[in-house]
mmCIF file of C-alpha atoms in Angstrom:
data_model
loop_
_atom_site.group_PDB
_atom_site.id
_atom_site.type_symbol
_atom_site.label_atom_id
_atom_site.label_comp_id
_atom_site.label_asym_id
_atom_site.label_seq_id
_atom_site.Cartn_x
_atom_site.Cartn_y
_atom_site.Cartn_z
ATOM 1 C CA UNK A 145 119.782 138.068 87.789
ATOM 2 C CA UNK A 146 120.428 139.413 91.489
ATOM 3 C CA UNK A 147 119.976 137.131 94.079
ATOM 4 C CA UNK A 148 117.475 139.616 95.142
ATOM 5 C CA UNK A 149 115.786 139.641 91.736
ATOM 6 C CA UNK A 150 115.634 135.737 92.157
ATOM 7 C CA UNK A 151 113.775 136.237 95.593
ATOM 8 C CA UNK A 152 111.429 138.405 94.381
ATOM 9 C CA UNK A 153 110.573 136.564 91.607
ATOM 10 C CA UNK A 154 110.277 133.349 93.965
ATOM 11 C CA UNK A 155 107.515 135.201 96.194
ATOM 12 C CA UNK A 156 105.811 136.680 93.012
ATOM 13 C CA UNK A 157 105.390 132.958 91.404
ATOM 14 C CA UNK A 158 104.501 132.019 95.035
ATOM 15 C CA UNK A 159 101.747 134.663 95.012
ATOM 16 C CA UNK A 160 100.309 133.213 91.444
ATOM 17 C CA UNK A 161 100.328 129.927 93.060
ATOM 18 C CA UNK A 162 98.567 130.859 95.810
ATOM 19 C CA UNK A 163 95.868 132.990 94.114
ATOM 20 C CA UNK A 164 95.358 129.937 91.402
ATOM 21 C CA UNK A 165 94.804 127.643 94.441
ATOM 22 C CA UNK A 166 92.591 129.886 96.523
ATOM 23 C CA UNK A 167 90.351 130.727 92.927
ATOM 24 C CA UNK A 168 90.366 126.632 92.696
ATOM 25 C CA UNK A 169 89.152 126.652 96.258
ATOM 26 C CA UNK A 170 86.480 129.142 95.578
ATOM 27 C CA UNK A 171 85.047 127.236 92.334
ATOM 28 C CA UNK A 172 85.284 123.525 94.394
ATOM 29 C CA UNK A 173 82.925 125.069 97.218
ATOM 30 C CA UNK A 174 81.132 127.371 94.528
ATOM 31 C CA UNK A 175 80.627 123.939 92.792
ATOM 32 C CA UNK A 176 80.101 121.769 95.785
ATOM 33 C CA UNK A 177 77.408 124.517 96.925
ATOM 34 C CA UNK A 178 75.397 124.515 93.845
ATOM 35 C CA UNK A 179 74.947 120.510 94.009
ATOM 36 C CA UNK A 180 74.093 120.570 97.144
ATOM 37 C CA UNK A 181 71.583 123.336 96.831
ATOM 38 C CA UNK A 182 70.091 121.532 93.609
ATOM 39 C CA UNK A 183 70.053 118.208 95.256
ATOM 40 C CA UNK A 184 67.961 119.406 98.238
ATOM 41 C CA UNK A 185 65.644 121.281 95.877
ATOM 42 C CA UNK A 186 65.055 118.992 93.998
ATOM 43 C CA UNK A 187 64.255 116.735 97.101
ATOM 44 C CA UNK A 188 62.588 119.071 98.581
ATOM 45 C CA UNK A 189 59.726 119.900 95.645
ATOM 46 C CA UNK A 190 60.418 116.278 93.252
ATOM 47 C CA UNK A 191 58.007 114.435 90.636
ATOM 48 C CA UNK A 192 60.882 112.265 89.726
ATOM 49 C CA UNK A 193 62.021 109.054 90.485
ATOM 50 C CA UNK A 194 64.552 106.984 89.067
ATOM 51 C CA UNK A 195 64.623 109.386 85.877
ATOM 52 C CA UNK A 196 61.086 109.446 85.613
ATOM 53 C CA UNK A 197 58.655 112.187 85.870
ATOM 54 C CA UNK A 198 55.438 111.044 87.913
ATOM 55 C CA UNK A 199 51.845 112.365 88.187
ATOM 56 C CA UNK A 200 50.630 112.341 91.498
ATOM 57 C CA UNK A 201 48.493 108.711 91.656
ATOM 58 C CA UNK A 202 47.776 109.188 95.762
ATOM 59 C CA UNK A 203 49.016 110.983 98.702
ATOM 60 C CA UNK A 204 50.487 109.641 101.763
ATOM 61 C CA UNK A 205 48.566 110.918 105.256
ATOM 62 C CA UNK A 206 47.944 109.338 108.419
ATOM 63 C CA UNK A 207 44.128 111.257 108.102
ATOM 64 C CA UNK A 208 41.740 108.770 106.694
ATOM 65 C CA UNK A 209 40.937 111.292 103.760
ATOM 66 C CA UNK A 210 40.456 110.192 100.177
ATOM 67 C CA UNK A 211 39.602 112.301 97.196
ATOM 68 C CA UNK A 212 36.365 112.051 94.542
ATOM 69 C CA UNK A 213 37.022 113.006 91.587
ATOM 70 C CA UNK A 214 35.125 113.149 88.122
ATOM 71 C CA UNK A 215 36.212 113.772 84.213
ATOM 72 C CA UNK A 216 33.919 115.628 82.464
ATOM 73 C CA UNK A 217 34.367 115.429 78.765
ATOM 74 C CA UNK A 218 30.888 114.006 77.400
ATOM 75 C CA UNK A 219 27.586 114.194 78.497
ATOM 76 C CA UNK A 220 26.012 116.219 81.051
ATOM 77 C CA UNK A 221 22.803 114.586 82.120
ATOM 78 C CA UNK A 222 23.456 113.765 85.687
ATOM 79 C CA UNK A 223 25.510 116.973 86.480
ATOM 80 C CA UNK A 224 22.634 118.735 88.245
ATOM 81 C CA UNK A 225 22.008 115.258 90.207
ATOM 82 C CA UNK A 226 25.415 114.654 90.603
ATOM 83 C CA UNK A 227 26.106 118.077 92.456
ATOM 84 C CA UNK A 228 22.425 117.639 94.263
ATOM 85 C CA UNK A 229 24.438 114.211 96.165
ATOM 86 C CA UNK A 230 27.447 116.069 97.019
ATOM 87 C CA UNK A 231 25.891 119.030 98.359
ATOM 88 C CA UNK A 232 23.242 116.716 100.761
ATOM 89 C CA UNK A 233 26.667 114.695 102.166
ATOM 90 C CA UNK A 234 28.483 118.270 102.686
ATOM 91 C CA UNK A 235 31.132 116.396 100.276
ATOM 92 C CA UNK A 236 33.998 118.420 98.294
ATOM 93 C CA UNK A 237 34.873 116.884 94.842
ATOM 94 C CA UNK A 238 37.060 117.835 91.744
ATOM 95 C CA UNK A 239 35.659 117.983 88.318
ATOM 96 C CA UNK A 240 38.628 117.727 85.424
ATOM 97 C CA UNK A 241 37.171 119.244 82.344
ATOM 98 C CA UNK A 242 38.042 119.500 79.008
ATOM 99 C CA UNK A 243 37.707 122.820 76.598
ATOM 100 C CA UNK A 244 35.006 121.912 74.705
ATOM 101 C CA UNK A 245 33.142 120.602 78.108
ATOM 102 C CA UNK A 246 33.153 124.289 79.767
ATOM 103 C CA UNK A 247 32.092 125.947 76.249
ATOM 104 C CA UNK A 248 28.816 123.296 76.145
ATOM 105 C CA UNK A 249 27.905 123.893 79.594
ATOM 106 C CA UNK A 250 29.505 126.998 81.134
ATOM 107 C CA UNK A 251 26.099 127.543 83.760
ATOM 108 C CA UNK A 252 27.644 123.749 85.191
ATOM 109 C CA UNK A 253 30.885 124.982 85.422
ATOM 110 C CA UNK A 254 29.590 127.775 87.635
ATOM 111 C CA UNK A 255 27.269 125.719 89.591
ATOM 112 C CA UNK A 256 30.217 123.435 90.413
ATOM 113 C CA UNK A 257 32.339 125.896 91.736
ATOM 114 C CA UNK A 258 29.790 127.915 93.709
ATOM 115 C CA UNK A 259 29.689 124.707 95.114
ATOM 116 C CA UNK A 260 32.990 124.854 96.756
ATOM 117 C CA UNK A 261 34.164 122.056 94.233
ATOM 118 C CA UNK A 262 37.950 122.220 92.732
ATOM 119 C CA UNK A 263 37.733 122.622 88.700
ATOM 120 C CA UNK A 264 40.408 121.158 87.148
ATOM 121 C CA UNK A 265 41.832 120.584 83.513
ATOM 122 C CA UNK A 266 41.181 117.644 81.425
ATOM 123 C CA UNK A 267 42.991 119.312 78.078
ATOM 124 C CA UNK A 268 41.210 121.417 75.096
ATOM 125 C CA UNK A 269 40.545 118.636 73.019
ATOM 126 C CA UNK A 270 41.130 115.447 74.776
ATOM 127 C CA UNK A 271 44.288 113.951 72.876
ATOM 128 C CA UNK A 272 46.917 111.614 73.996
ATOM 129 C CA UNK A 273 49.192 114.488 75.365
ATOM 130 C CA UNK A 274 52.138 111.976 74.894
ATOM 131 C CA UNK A 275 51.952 112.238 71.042
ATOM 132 C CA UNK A 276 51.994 116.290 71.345
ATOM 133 C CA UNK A 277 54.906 118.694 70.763
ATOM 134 C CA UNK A 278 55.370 120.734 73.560
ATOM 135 C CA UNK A 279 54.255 123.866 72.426
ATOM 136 C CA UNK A 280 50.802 121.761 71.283
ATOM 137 C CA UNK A 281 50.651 120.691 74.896
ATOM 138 C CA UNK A 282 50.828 124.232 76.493
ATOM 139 C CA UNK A 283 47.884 124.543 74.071
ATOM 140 C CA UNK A 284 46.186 122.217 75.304
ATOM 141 C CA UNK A 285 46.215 123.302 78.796
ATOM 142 C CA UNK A 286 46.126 126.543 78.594
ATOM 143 C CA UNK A 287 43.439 126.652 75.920
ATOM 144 C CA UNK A 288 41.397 125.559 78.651
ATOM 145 C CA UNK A 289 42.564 127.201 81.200
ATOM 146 C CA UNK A 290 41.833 130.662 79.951
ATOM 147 C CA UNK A 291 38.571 129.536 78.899
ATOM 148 C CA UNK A 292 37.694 128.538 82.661
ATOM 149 C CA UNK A 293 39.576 132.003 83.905
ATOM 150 C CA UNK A 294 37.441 134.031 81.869
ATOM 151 C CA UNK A 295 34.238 132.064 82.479
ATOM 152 C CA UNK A 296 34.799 132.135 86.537
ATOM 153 C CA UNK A 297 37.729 133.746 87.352
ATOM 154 C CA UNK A 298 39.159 130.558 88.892
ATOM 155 C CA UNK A 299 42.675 129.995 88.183
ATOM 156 C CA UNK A 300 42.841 125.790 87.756
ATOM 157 C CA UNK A 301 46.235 124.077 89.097
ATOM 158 C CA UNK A 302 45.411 120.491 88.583
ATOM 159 C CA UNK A 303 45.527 118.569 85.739
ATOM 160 C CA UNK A 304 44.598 115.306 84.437
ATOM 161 C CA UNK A 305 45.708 113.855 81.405
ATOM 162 C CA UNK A 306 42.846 112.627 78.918
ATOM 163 C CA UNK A 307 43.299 108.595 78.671
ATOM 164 C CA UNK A 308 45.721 109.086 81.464
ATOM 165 C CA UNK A 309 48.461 109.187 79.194
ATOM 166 C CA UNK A 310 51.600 111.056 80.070
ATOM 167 C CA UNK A 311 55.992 111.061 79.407
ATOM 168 C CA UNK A 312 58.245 113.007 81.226
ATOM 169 C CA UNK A 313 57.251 115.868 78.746
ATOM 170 C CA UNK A 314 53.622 116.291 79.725
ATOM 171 C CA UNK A 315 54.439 116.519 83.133
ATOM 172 C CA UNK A 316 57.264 118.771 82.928
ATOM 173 C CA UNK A 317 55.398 120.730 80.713
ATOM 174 C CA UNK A 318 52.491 120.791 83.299
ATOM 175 C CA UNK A 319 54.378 122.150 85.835
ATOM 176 C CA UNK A 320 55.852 125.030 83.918
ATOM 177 C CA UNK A 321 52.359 126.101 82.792
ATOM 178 C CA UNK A 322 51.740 125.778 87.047
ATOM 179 C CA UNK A 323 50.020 122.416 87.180
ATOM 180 C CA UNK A 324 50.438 119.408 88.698
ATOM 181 C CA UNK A 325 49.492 116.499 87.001
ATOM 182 C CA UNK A 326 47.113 113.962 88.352
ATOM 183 C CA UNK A 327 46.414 110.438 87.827
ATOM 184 C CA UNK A 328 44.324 107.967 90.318
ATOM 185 C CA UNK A 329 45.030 104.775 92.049
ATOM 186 C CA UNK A 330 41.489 103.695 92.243
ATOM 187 C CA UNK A 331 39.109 103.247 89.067
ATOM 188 C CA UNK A 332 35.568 103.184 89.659
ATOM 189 C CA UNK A 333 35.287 101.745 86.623
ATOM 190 C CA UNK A 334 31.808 103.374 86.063
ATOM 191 C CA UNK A 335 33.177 103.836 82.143
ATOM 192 C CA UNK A 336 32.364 100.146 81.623
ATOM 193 C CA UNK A 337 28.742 100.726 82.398
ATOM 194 C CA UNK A 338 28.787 97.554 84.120
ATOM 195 C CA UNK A 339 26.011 98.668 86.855
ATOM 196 C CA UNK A 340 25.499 100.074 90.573
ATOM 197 C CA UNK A 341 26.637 97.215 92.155
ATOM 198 C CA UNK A 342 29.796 97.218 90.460
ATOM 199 C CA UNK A 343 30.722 100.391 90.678
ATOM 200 C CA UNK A 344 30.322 99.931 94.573
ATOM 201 C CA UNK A 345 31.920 96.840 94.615
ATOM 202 C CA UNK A 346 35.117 98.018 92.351
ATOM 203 C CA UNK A 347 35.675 101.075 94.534
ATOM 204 C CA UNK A 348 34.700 99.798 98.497
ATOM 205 C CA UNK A 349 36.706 96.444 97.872
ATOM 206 C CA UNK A 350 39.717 98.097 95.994
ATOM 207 C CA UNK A 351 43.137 96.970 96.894
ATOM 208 C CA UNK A 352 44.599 99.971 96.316
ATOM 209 C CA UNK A 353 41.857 102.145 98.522
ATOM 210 C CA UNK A 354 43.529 103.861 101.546
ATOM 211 C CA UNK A 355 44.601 107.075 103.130
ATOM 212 C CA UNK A 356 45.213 109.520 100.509
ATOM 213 C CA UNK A 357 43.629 107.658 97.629
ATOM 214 C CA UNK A 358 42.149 109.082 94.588
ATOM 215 C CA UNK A 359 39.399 108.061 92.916
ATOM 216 C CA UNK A 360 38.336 107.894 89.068
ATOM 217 C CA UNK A 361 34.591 108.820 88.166
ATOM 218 C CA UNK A 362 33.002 110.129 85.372
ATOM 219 C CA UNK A 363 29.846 112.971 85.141
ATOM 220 C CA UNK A 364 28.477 111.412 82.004
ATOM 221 C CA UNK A 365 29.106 107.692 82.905
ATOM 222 C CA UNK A 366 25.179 105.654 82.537
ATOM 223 C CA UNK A 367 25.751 104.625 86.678
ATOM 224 C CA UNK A 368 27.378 107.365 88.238
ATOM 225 C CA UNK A 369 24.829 109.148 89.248
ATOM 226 C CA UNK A 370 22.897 106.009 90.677
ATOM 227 C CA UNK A 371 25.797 104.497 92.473
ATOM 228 C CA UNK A 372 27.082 108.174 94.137
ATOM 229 C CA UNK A 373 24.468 107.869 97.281
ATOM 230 C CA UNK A 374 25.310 104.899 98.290
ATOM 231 C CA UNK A 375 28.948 105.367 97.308
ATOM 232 C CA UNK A 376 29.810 108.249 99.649
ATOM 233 C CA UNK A 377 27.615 106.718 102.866
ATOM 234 C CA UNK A 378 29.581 103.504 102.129
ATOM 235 C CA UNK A 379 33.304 104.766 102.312
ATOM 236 C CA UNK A 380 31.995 107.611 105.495
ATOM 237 C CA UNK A 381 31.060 104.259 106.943
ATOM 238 C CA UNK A 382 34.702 102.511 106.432
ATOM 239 C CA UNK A 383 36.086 105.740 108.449
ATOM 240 C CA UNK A 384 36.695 107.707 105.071
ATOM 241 C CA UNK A 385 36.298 111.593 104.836
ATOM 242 C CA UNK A 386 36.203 113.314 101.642
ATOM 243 C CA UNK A 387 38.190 116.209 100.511
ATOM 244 C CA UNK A 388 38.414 118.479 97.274
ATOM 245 C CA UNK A 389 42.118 117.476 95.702
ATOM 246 C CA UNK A 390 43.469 121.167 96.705
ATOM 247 C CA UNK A 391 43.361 119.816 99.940
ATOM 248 C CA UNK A 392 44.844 116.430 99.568
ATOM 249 C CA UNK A 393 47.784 116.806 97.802
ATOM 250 C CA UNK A 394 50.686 118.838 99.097
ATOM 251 C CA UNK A 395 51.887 121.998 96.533
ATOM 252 C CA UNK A 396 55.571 122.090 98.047
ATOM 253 C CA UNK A 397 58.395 120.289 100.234
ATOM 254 C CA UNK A 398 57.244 116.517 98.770
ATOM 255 C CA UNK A 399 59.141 113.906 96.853
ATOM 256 C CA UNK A 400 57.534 111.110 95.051
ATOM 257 C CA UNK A 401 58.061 107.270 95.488
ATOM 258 C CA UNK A 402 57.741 104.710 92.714
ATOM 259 C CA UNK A 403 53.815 104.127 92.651
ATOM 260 C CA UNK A 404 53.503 108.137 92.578
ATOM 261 C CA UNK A 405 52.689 108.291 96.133
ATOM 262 C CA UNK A 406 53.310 112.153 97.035
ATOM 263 C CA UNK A 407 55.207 112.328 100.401
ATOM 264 C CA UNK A 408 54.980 115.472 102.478
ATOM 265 C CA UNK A 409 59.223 116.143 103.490
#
């Protein structure tokens, strides 16, 4: 070989060395990019902490609002009352109810959204979602939620699980059927049937009661319905305004903290 042909070959394995590095280069930054862009989306729009997939158990605002909610899954006595309450205190509230809840009474489920209340989904059939298969628990919500779509048109983005059981797999599974998944921090209690006075007492002392906080009722609880009046004109006295959980929680740009507080970015 030359000493020409041993220059040229010298740039030519130059030029491979240089194209290998700059194609290194590229998949580093192409790499580097692709974290970074995951890491601040996930940031940016996050149920999970520490590994864990969270419902949403209250929202952190500096506006004294709290949310009412109420399961609907038996019974359906004190509906008609129940809405009657609401609708004298001008107060928004979300009813979570299950499939065979908006077959029974689908004239309630109209009444409470001409209302202006949020309807949410409580599951088909009121299982422990936890001990589903996957596909069982897109069943389970969307069951429902075709049920309610037909019925109203309404297309329902909140949902609570019956018992309020969950895994990471029933809320990741939530939020690919396009729900977010809802738990509370206060309990009423009003399940217990322990009486008016309790039911006040459990939810106006609470420790956990605060900006943001949501609170567990039931429709078809043997209280509810007696404790609502006094209830509402108690917590508007602490300061507290009501609003419907579309309102309350945010839909995008929040992370989560360990006691599924959602926190606006």
């Amino acid at each position: 070989m030359t000493d020409y042909q041993k220059k040229l070959e010298e740039k030519k394995q130059k030029l491979i060395r240089m194209a290998k590095y700059g194609v290194l280069v590229l998949t580093v930054l192409a790499t580097v990019r692709g974290i970074v862009i995951n890491a601040r989306q996930s940031f940016f729009t996050s149920s999970t902490v520490d590994g864990r997939e969270l419902p949403i158990y209250c929202v952190e605002t500096k506006e004294p609002e709290i949310a009412l909610t109420f399961d609907a899954a038996w019974g359906n006595e004190d509906t008609a009352r129940i809405l009657e309450i609401l609708k004298k205190h001008q107060v928004h509230v979300t009813f979570f109810m299950t499939g065979g809840w908006v077959e029974s009474y689908p004239d309630d489920v109209k009444a409470i959204l001409a209302d202006g209340h949020d309807l949410g989904n409580h599951s088909e059939n009121h299982k422990n979602m936890s001990q589903l298969s996957d596909e069982e628990k897109k069943q389970e919500l969307m069951t429902v939620h075709e049920k309610v779509r037909t019925l109203t048109g309404y297309e329902m983005f909140l949902f609570r699980p019956p018992y309020g059981d969950y895994d990471n797999a029933v809320v990741k599974t939530a939020k690919e059927c396009g729900y977010y998944t809802i738990q509370w921090d206060v309990d009423s209690l009003d399940w217990k049937d322990y009486g008016v006075d309790s039911i006040l007492k459990t939810v106006t002392e609470h420790k956990h009661l605060g900006n943001g906080s949501i609170i567990l009722c039931h429709n078809g609880a043997k209280y509810t319905a007696d404790a609502l009046d006094t209830l509402i004109t108690t917590l508007q006295e602490k300061g507290y305004t009501f609003v419907p959980l579309s309102e309350l929680i945010y839909r995008d740009q929040y992370h989560m903290n360990h006691e599924g507080r959602q926190i606006k970015n």
